[in-house]
XYZ file of C-alpha atoms in Angstrom:
79
model
C -46.690 -28.332 -8.333
C -47.543 -28.209 -12.022
C -46.108 -30.467 -14.711
C -46.959 -31.317 -18.325
C -48.021 -34.422 -20.160
C -45.341 -34.979 -22.799
C -44.957 -37.306 -25.760
C -42.680 -40.297 -25.175
C -42.494 -42.505 -28.274
C -46.064 -43.547 -29.117
C -47.229 -42.828 -25.564
C -47.496 -39.875 -23.242
C -45.579 -39.472 -19.988
C -45.589 -37.435 -16.805
C -42.274 -36.870 -15.057
C -42.281 -37.289 -11.306
C -39.646 -35.146 -9.606
C -36.910 -36.924 -7.677
C -37.819 -35.303 -4.339
C -41.348 -36.722 -4.568
C -40.049 -40.240 -5.299
C -37.582 -39.924 -2.414
C -40.321 -38.846 -0.003
C -42.352 -41.923 -1.037
C -39.229 -44.131 -0.857
C -39.874 -45.239 -4.457
C -37.053 -46.264 -6.797
C -36.410 -46.200 -10.519
C -38.238 -49.011 -12.328
C -40.787 -49.223 -9.498
C -43.950 -51.102 -10.480
C -46.981 -48.883 -9.972
C -50.725 -49.162 -10.413
C -52.725 -46.369 -12.051
C -56.426 -46.071 -11.282
C -59.094 -43.439 -11.699
C -61.092 -42.489 -8.614
C -63.607 -39.649 -8.527
C -62.207 -38.225 -11.768
C -58.604 -38.236 -10.483
C -55.612 -40.366 -11.421
C -54.307 -42.291 -8.412
C -50.758 -43.683 -8.513
C -49.905 -46.427 -6.016
C -47.013 -48.799 -5.545
C -47.776 -52.255 -6.920
C -47.033 -54.651 -4.105
C -45.461 -57.909 -5.092
C -47.059 -60.849 -3.381
C -44.604 -62.474 -0.976
C -44.139 -66.189 -0.590
C -44.274 -67.850 2.839
C -40.484 -67.715 3.314
C -40.426 -63.967 2.615
C -43.371 -63.359 4.954
C -41.646 -65.093 7.859
C -38.040 -64.064 7.106
C -37.796 -62.106 10.395
C -39.544 -64.720 12.549
C -37.271 -65.665 15.443
C -39.421 -68.275 17.177
C -39.392 -72.026 16.756
C -41.365 -73.563 13.932
C -41.896 -77.203 13.101
C -43.852 -77.919 9.918
C -46.933 -80.048 10.495
C -48.923 -81.850 7.830
C -52.671 -81.259 8.140
C -55.480 -83.489 6.969
C -58.105 -81.306 5.309
C -60.425 -84.243 4.688
C -61.694 -85.761 1.491
C -62.384 -83.584 -1.567
C -66.003 -82.398 -1.674
C -66.012 -80.618 -5.022
C -63.733 -80.553 -8.018
C -60.528 -79.571 -6.186
C -57.391 -81.526 -6.984
C -55.284 -82.918 -4.117
């Protein structure tokens, strides 16, 4: 597939056809990361870092929080 780089305000833009976004399961306003690798532009989804509740949202087992003693500070960390 061939497309053009077009002016969009003070920037340039490349349109990505809907069928390509659908095949990637990407949505409008998706955050992406652009990098250059071996002279090519690579476009990847920018993954949002999940918090602990999001990471374990589907966990069905039992969990009891436990406080751990990591010992005394040995450097300049703040406890």
